[in-house]
Amino acid sequence: MRTFSPLARMLAAMAIVATTAASAQSMSPRFKEPQAVPLDFLKWIGKSTDWLEQEIAALGGAGKPTIHGDILETDDLGTLKAANRVRAFAFLAAKGLRPPYFDLAVAAADQTIRCVTQYPESIAPDIGAMDFAKKSFPAAAADQAELKSCTVAGTGGDFAGLDRATYRDRYFNASGTLKPEFRDLGDDPAFKAKAIDEGFFLTTEDYSGLLQLDLH
């Protein structure tokens, strides 16, 4: 039987890890065109673009973003979602601005609940701008009425299986505002979770209160 030296075994293991990582990165969903994220939020939390790139990688972003001045661009869904998550939490340091929707995992006794809310402090009273990497927040600290209203239950409606472009075009107008005929979906946490899963930064339109996609 052929045997291998410890060095050979180590190099083989490293090759397997590298191949697996490359394969995972190649499987990461990609956009046909780069998507943009404004970086004004970095001023609110006193952080640099180098710091942001490190946090995006730690959150699972597979591709290194391109940064031009105050705009980040990426064609990788994981990178976009990570940047949007850091951006959303930064609003907690910018008092007076309308907050976006937060995607929070809430740990109960026997399950983890997904909550999509514009009122994160009702779910986690001590939540802060640097808590974007927290895996979950305790259910015991949450306002139970808000937790019930923000909980994502089931797999969603007709929108669940749509691709990003079809979801956006079917339910939102050219400016990114939810079409009035779908107003009721604005109360469905699963519908809002779908927007976040597709890499959209989700907030509400100032005047109508309808859901709004940030189309930067």
PDB file of C-alpha atoms in Angstrom:
ATOM      1  CA  MET A   1       0.000   0.000   0.000  1.00  0.00           C
ATOM      2  CA  ARG A   2       1.331   3.422  -0.942  1.00  0.00           C
ATOM      3  CA  THR A   3       1.955   5.799   1.959  1.00  0.00           C
ATOM      4  CA  PHE A   4       2.334   9.552   1.970  1.00  0.00           C
ATOM      5  CA  SER A   5       4.534  11.757   4.098  1.00  0.00           C
ATOM      6  CA  PRO A   6       2.931  14.163   6.600  1.00  0.00           C
ATOM      7  CA  LEU A   7       3.916  17.067   4.308  1.00  0.00           C
ATOM      8  CA  ALA A   8       2.237  15.467   1.312  1.00  0.00           C
ATOM      9  CA  ARG A   9      -0.920  14.820   3.321  1.00  0.00           C
ATOM     10  CA  MET A  10      -0.940  18.417   4.539  1.00  0.00           C
ATOM     11  CA  LEU A  11      -0.524  19.798   1.008  1.00  0.00           C
ATOM     12  CA  ALA A  12      -3.296  17.532  -0.255  1.00  0.00           C
ATOM     13  CA  ALA A  13      -5.623  18.741   2.491  1.00  0.00           C
ATOM     14  CA  MET A  14      -4.805  22.363   1.668  1.00  0.00           C
ATOM     15  CA  ALA A  15      -5.585  21.706  -1.989  1.00  0.00           C
ATOM     16  CA  ILE A  16      -8.958  20.224  -1.082  1.00  0.00           C
ATOM     17  CA  VAL A  17      -9.817  23.233   1.095  1.00  0.00           C
ATOM     18  CA  ALA A  18      -8.768  25.662  -1.649  1.00  0.00           C
ATOM     19  CA  THR A  19     -10.786  23.768  -4.261  1.00  0.00           C
ATOM     20  CA  THR A  20     -13.842  23.709  -2.007  1.00  0.00           C
ATOM     21  CA  ALA A  21     -13.564  27.437  -1.295  1.00  0.00           C
ATOM     22  CA  ALA A  22     -13.149  28.254  -4.986  1.00  0.00           C
ATOM     23  CA  SER A  23     -16.130  26.068  -5.829  1.00  0.00           C
ATOM     24  CA  ALA A  24     -18.296  27.785  -3.183  1.00  0.00           C
ATOM     25  CA  GLN A  25     -17.291  31.195  -4.494  1.00  0.00           C
ATOM     26  CA  SER A  26     -18.056  30.240  -8.089  1.00  0.00           C
ATOM     27  CA  MET A  27     -21.517  29.084  -6.986  1.00  0.00           C
ATOM     28  CA  SER A  28     -22.325  32.439  -5.386  1.00  0.00           C
ATOM     29  CA  PRO A  29     -25.167  34.130  -7.321  1.00  0.00           C
ATOM     30  CA  ARG A  30     -23.971  36.866  -9.647  1.00  0.00           C
ATOM     31  CA  PHE A  31     -25.746  39.843 -11.181  1.00  0.00           C
ATOM     32  CA  LYS A  32     -25.566  40.671 -14.868  1.00  0.00           C
ATOM     33  CA  GLU A  33     -24.689  44.247 -13.943  1.00  0.00           C
ATOM     34  CA  PRO A  34     -22.936  45.550 -10.797  1.00  0.00           C
ATOM     35  CA  GLN A  35     -25.234  46.779  -8.036  1.00  0.00           C
ATOM     36  CA  ALA A  36     -24.377  49.949  -6.114  1.00  0.00           C
ATOM     37  CA  VAL A  37     -24.466  50.805  -2.413  1.00  0.00           C
ATOM     38  CA  PRO A  38     -23.915  54.412  -1.242  1.00  0.00           C
ATOM     39  CA  LEU A  39     -21.291  54.635   1.489  1.00  0.00           C
ATOM     40  CA  ASP A  40     -22.459  57.761   3.309  1.00  0.00           C
ATOM     41  CA  PHE A  41     -23.295  55.544   6.288  1.00  0.00           C
ATOM     42  CA  LEU A  42     -19.576  55.022   7.031  1.00  0.00           C
ATOM     43  CA  LYS A  43     -19.425  58.614   8.309  1.00  0.00           C
ATOM     44  CA  TRP A  44     -22.195  57.887  10.822  1.00  0.00           C
ATOM     45  CA  ILE A  45     -20.179  55.114  12.435  1.00  0.00           C
ATOM     46  CA  GLY A  46     -16.692  56.533  11.896  1.00  0.00           C
ATOM     47  CA  LYS A  47     -15.398  53.640   9.823  1.00  0.00           C
ATOM     48  CA  SER A  48     -13.293  53.294   6.666  1.00  0.00           C
ATOM     49  CA  THR A  49     -13.835  51.432   3.414  1.00  0.00           C
ATOM     50  CA  ASP A  50     -11.025  49.029   4.369  1.00  0.00           C
ATOM     51  CA  TRP A  51     -12.937  48.163   7.548  1.00  0.00           C
ATOM     52  CA  LEU A  52     -16.120  47.653   5.534  1.00  0.00           C
ATOM     53  CA  GLU A  53     -14.412  45.263   3.124  1.00  0.00           C
ATOM     54  CA  GLN A  54     -13.175  43.169   6.056  1.00  0.00           C
ATOM     55  CA  GLU A  55     -16.655  43.026   7.619  1.00  0.00           C
ATOM     56  CA  ILE A  56     -18.276  42.091   4.301  1.00  0.00           C
ATOM     57  CA  ALA A  57     -15.855  39.190   3.935  1.00  0.00           C
ATOM     58  CA  ALA A  58     -16.550  38.077   7.527  1.00  0.00           C
ATOM     59  CA  LEU A  59     -20.297  38.121   6.791  1.00  0.00           C
ATOM     60  CA  GLY A  60     -19.825  35.822   3.818  1.00  0.00           C
ATOM     61  CA  GLY A  61     -19.369  38.134   0.853  1.00  0.00           C
ATOM     62  CA  ALA A  62     -17.615  36.054  -1.791  1.00  0.00           C
ATOM     63  CA  GLY A  63     -16.326  38.795  -4.062  1.00  0.00           C
ATOM     64  CA  LYS A  64     -14.159  41.817  -3.321  1.00  0.00           C
ATOM     65  CA  PRO A  65     -16.297  44.894  -4.050  1.00  0.00           C
ATOM     66  CA  THR A  66     -15.189  47.823  -6.175  1.00  0.00           C
ATOM     67  CA  ILE A  67     -15.244  51.187  -4.409  1.00  0.00           C
ATOM     68  CA  HIS A  68     -15.350  54.471  -6.325  1.00  0.00           C
ATOM     69  CA  GLY A  69     -15.465  57.420  -3.954  1.00  0.00           C
ATOM     70  CA  ASP A  70     -18.705  57.100  -1.946  1.00  0.00           C
ATOM     71  CA  ILE A  71     -20.139  54.188  -3.935  1.00  0.00           C
ATOM     72  CA  LEU A  72     -19.539  50.459  -3.528  1.00  0.00           C
ATOM     73  CA  GLU A  73     -20.264  48.226  -6.511  1.00  0.00           C
ATOM     74  CA  THR A  74     -20.507  44.446  -6.654  1.00  0.00           C
ATOM     75  CA  ASP A  75     -21.933  41.744  -8.882  1.00  0.00           C
ATOM     76  CA  ASP A  76     -22.026  39.206  -6.019  1.00  0.00           C
ATOM     77  CA  LEU A  77     -25.307  38.714  -4.134  1.00  0.00           C
ATOM     78  CA  GLY A  78     -23.606  37.714  -0.878  1.00  0.00           C
ATOM     79  CA  THR A  79     -21.402  40.800  -0.938  1.00  0.00           C
ATOM     80  CA  LEU A  80     -24.384  43.056  -1.670  1.00  0.00           C
ATOM     81  CA  LYS A  81     -26.442  41.581   1.179  1.00  0.00           C
ATOM     82  CA  ALA A  82     -23.529  41.941   3.590  1.00  0.00           C
ATOM     83  CA  ALA A  83     -22.968  45.596   2.625  1.00  0.00           C
ATOM     84  CA  ASN A  84     -26.681  46.303   2.992  1.00  0.00           C
ATOM     85  CA  ARG A  85     -26.731  44.691   6.437  1.00  0.00           C
ATOM     86  CA  VAL A  86     -23.876  46.860   7.708  1.00  0.00           C
ATOM     87  CA  ARG A  87     -25.572  49.880   6.139  1.00  0.00           C
ATOM     88  CA  ALA A  88     -28.916  49.108   7.815  1.00  0.00           C
ATOM     89  CA  PHE A  89     -27.365  48.799  11.272  1.00  0.00           C
ATOM     90  CA  ALA A  90     -25.511  52.088  10.748  1.00  0.00           C
ATOM     91  CA  PHE A  91     -28.896  53.842  10.845  1.00  0.00           C
ATOM     92  CA  LEU A  92     -28.943  53.078  14.570  1.00  0.00           C
ATOM     93  CA  ALA A  93     -26.127  55.622  14.910  1.00  0.00           C
ATOM     94  CA  ALA A  94     -27.936  58.259  12.809  1.00  0.00           C
ATOM     95  CA  LYS A  95     -30.786  59.494  14.951  1.00  0.00           C
ATOM     96  CA  GLY A  96     -33.596  61.292  13.149  1.00  0.00           C
ATOM     97  CA  LEU A  97     -33.393  59.287   9.926  1.00  0.00           C
ATOM     98  CA  ARG A  98     -36.173  56.904   8.957  1.00  0.00           C
ATOM     99  CA  PRO A  99     -34.769  53.413   9.543  1.00  0.00           C
ATOM    100  CA  PRO A 100     -34.767  50.730   6.859  1.00  0.00           C
ATOM    101  CA  TYR A 101     -35.997  47.197   7.486  1.00  0.00           C
ATOM    102  CA  PHE A 102     -33.789  45.009   9.653  1.00  0.00           C
ATOM    103  CA  ASP A 103     -33.471  41.259   9.176  1.00  0.00           C
ATOM    104  CA  LEU A 104     -33.032  39.806  12.666  1.00  0.00           C
ATOM    105  CA  ALA A 105     -32.729  36.267  13.978  1.00  0.00           C
ATOM    106  CA  VAL A 106     -34.481  35.921  17.325  1.00  0.00           C
ATOM    107  CA  ALA A 107     -33.612  32.975  19.537  1.00  0.00           C
ATOM    108  CA  ALA A 108     -36.527  31.462  21.457  1.00  0.00           C
ATOM    109  CA  ALA A 109     -36.389  28.415  23.716  1.00  0.00           C
ATOM    110  CA  ASP A 110     -36.743  25.800  20.994  1.00  0.00           C
ATOM    111  CA  GLN A 111     -36.406  27.673  17.714  1.00  0.00           C
ATOM    112  CA  THR A 112     -34.879  30.642  15.922  1.00  0.00           C
ATOM    113  CA  ILE A 113     -37.392  33.112  14.526  1.00  0.00           C
ATOM    114  CA  ARG A 114     -36.720  35.324  11.524  1.00  0.00           C
ATOM    115  CA  CYS A 115     -38.028  38.848  12.058  1.00  0.00           C
ATOM    116  CA  VAL A 116     -38.131  41.647   9.445  1.00  0.00           C
ATOM    117  CA  THR A 117     -38.865  44.938  11.177  1.00  0.00           C
ATOM    118  CA  GLN A 118     -38.409  48.696  11.009  1.00  0.00           C
ATOM    119  CA  TYR A 119     -38.410  48.762  14.805  1.00  0.00           C
ATOM    120  CA  PRO A 120     -35.286  46.817  15.800  1.00  0.00           C
ATOM    121  CA  GLU A 121     -35.165  48.351  19.272  1.00  0.00           C
ATOM    122  CA  SER A 122     -38.565  46.779  19.977  1.00  0.00           C
ATOM    123  CA  ILE A 123     -36.961  43.395  19.319  1.00  0.00           C
ATOM    124  CA  ALA A 124     -33.572  44.019  20.929  1.00  0.00           C
ATOM    125  CA  PRO A 125     -33.691  47.079  23.227  1.00  0.00           C
ATOM    126  CA  ASP A 126     -29.887  47.365  23.459  1.00  0.00           C
ATOM    127  CA  ILE A 127     -29.199  46.834  19.747  1.00  0.00           C
ATOM    128  CA  GLY A 128     -26.455  49.027  18.289  1.00  0.00           C
ATOM    129  CA  ALA A 129     -24.782  49.902  15.020  1.00  0.00           C
ATOM    130  CA  MET A 130     -22.010  47.331  15.545  1.00  0.00           C
ATOM    131  CA  ASP A 131     -24.380  44.413  16.166  1.00  0.00           C
ATOM    132  CA  PHE A 132     -24.763  43.469  12.501  1.00  0.00           C
ATOM    133  CA  ALA A 133     -22.623  40.348  12.998  1.00  0.00           C
ATOM    134  CA  LYS A 134     -24.649  38.982  15.930  1.00  0.00           C
ATOM    135  CA  LYS A 135     -26.107  35.581  15.116  1.00  0.00           C
ATOM    136  CA  SER A 136     -29.314  36.179  17.085  1.00  0.00           C
ATOM    137  CA  PHE A 137     -31.078  38.249  19.711  1.00  0.00           C
ATOM    138  CA  PRO A 138     -33.007  36.815  22.687  1.00  0.00           C
ATOM    139  CA  ALA A 139     -36.770  36.519  22.284  1.00  0.00           C
ATOM    140  CA  ALA A 140     -37.290  37.219  25.987  1.00  0.00           C
ATOM    141  CA  ALA A 141     -36.170  40.841  25.506  1.00  0.00           C
ATOM    142  CA  ALA A 142     -38.501  41.506  22.565  1.00  0.00           C
ATOM    143  CA  ASP A 143     -41.830  43.284  22.579  1.00  0.00           C
ATOM    144  CA  GLN A 144     -44.028  40.262  21.932  1.00  0.00           C
ATOM    145  CA  ALA A 145     -46.594  42.130  19.834  1.00  0.00           C
ATOM    146  CA  GLU A 146     -43.874  43.426  17.508  1.00  0.00           C
ATOM    147  CA  LEU A 147     -42.227  40.019  17.393  1.00  0.00           C
ATOM    148  CA  LYS A 148     -45.511  38.448  16.325  1.00  0.00           C
ATOM    149  CA  SER A 149     -46.082  41.036  13.598  1.00  0.00           C
ATOM    150  CA  CYS A 150     -42.544  40.806  12.176  1.00  0.00           C
ATOM    151  CA  THR A 151     -42.122  37.017  12.194  1.00  0.00           C
ATOM    152  CA  VAL A 152     -41.549  35.422   8.793  1.00  0.00           C
ATOM    153  CA  ALA A 153     -43.829  32.382   8.697  1.00  0.00           C
ATOM    154  CA  GLY A 154     -44.017  29.768   5.954  1.00  0.00           C
ATOM    155  CA  THR A 155     -42.431  29.939   2.525  1.00  0.00           C
ATOM    156  CA  GLY A 156     -44.290  32.964   1.206  1.00  0.00           C
ATOM    157  CA  GLY A 157     -46.884  33.486  -1.502  1.00  0.00           C
ATOM    158  CA  ASP A 158     -46.750  33.683  -5.300  1.00  0.00           C
ATOM    159  CA  PHE A 159     -43.625  35.839  -5.040  1.00  0.00           C
ATOM    160  CA  ALA A 160     -41.524  33.191  -3.308  1.00  0.00           C
ATOM    161  CA  GLY A 161     -40.205  31.468  -6.421  1.00  0.00           C
ATOM    162  CA  LEU A 162     -39.640  34.556  -8.567  1.00  0.00           C
ATOM    163  CA  ASP A 163     -36.197  35.632  -9.678  1.00  0.00           C
ATOM    164  CA  ARG A 164     -34.910  39.040  -8.634  1.00  0.00           C
ATOM    165  CA  ALA A 165     -35.840  40.925 -11.800  1.00  0.00           C
ATOM    166  CA  THR A 166     -39.339  39.434 -12.055  1.00  0.00           C
ATOM    167  CA  TYR A 167     -40.056  40.116  -8.380  1.00  0.00           C
ATOM    168  CA  ARG A 168     -38.931  43.711  -8.750  1.00  0.00           C
ATOM    169  CA  ASP A 169     -40.857  44.386 -11.986  1.00  0.00           C
ATOM    170  CA  ARG A 170     -44.071  42.669 -10.910  1.00  0.00           C
ATOM    171  CA  TYR A 171     -44.499  44.351  -7.554  1.00  0.00           C
ATOM    172  CA  PHE A 172     -42.608  47.671  -7.725  1.00  0.00           C
ATOM    173  CA  ASN A 173     -42.823  50.636 -10.092  1.00  0.00           C
ATOM    174  CA  ALA A 174     -39.959  52.264 -11.977  1.00  0.00           C
ATOM    175  CA  SER A 175     -38.887  54.328  -8.956  1.00  0.00           C
ATOM    176  CA  GLY A 176     -38.821  51.269  -6.709  1.00  0.00           C
ATOM    177  CA  THR A 177     -42.061  51.976  -4.812  1.00  0.00           C
ATOM    178  CA  LEU A 178     -44.483  49.122  -4.142  1.00  0.00           C
ATOM    179  CA  LYS A 179     -47.380  49.333  -6.589  1.00  0.00           C
ATOM    180  CA  PRO A 180     -50.549  50.487  -4.766  1.00  0.00           C
ATOM    181  CA  GLU A 181     -52.492  47.377  -5.811  1.00  0.00           C
ATOM    182  CA  PHE A 182     -50.062  45.315  -3.750  1.00  0.00           C
ATOM    183  CA  ARG A 183     -50.224  47.509  -0.638  1.00  0.00           C
ATOM    184  CA  ASP A 184     -51.381  44.579   1.517  1.00  0.00           C
ATOM    185  CA  LEU A 185     -48.106  42.770   0.814  1.00  0.00           C
ATOM    186  CA  GLY A 186     -46.362  45.532   2.702  1.00  0.00           C
ATOM    187  CA  ASP A 187     -47.684  43.900   5.875  1.00  0.00           C
ATOM    188  CA  ASP A 188     -46.314  40.467   4.983  1.00  0.00           C
ATOM    189  CA  PRO A 189     -42.923  39.797   6.608  1.00  0.00           C
ATOM    190  CA  ALA A 190     -42.238  37.030   4.070  1.00  0.00           C
ATOM    191  CA  PHE A 191     -42.654  39.507   1.199  1.00  0.00           C
ATOM    192  CA  LYS A 192     -40.173  41.873   2.839  1.00  0.00           C
ATOM    193  CA  ALA A 193     -37.789  39.005   3.560  1.00  0.00           C
ATOM    194  CA  LYS A 194     -37.890  38.135  -0.153  1.00  0.00           C
ATOM    195  CA  ALA A 195     -36.703  41.660  -1.017  1.00  0.00           C
ATOM    196  CA  ILE A 196     -33.803  41.396   1.425  1.00  0.00           C
ATOM    197  CA  ASP A 197     -32.899  37.906   0.185  1.00  0.00           C
ATOM    198  CA  GLU A 198     -32.685  39.285  -3.356  1.00  0.00           C
ATOM    199  CA  GLY A 199     -30.209  41.953  -2.257  1.00  0.00           C
ATOM    200  CA  PHE A 200     -32.513  44.964  -2.086  1.00  0.00           C
ATOM    201  CA  PHE A 201     -32.168  47.644   0.587  1.00  0.00           C
ATOM    202  CA  LEU A 202     -35.717  47.982   1.862  1.00  0.00           C
ATOM    203  CA  THR A 203     -37.321  51.026   3.467  1.00  0.00           C
ATOM    204  CA  THR A 204     -40.618  52.941   3.146  1.00  0.00           C
ATOM    205  CA  GLU A 205     -41.527  55.776   0.812  1.00  0.00           C
ATOM    206  CA  ASP A 206     -41.770  59.101   2.653  1.00  0.00           C
ATOM    207  CA  TYR A 207     -45.249  60.201   1.629  1.00  0.00           C
ATOM    208  CA  SER A 208     -47.258  57.057   0.912  1.00  0.00           C
ATOM    209  CA  GLY A 209     -45.686  54.766   3.500  1.00  0.00           C
ATOM    210  CA  LEU A 210     -45.397  52.066   0.826  1.00  0.00           C
ATOM    211  CA  LEU A 211     -42.410  49.762   0.709  1.00  0.00           C
ATOM    212  CA  GLN A 212     -39.498  51.256  -1.193  1.00  0.00           C
ATOM    213  CA  LEU A 213     -36.497  49.576  -2.821  1.00  0.00           C
ATOM    214  CA  ASP A 214     -33.311  51.622  -2.844  1.00  0.00           C
ATOM    215  CA  LEU A 215     -32.293  51.397  -6.508  1.00  0.00           C
ATOM    216  CA  HIS A 216     -28.826  52.995  -6.254  1.00  0.00           C
TER     217      HIS A 216
END
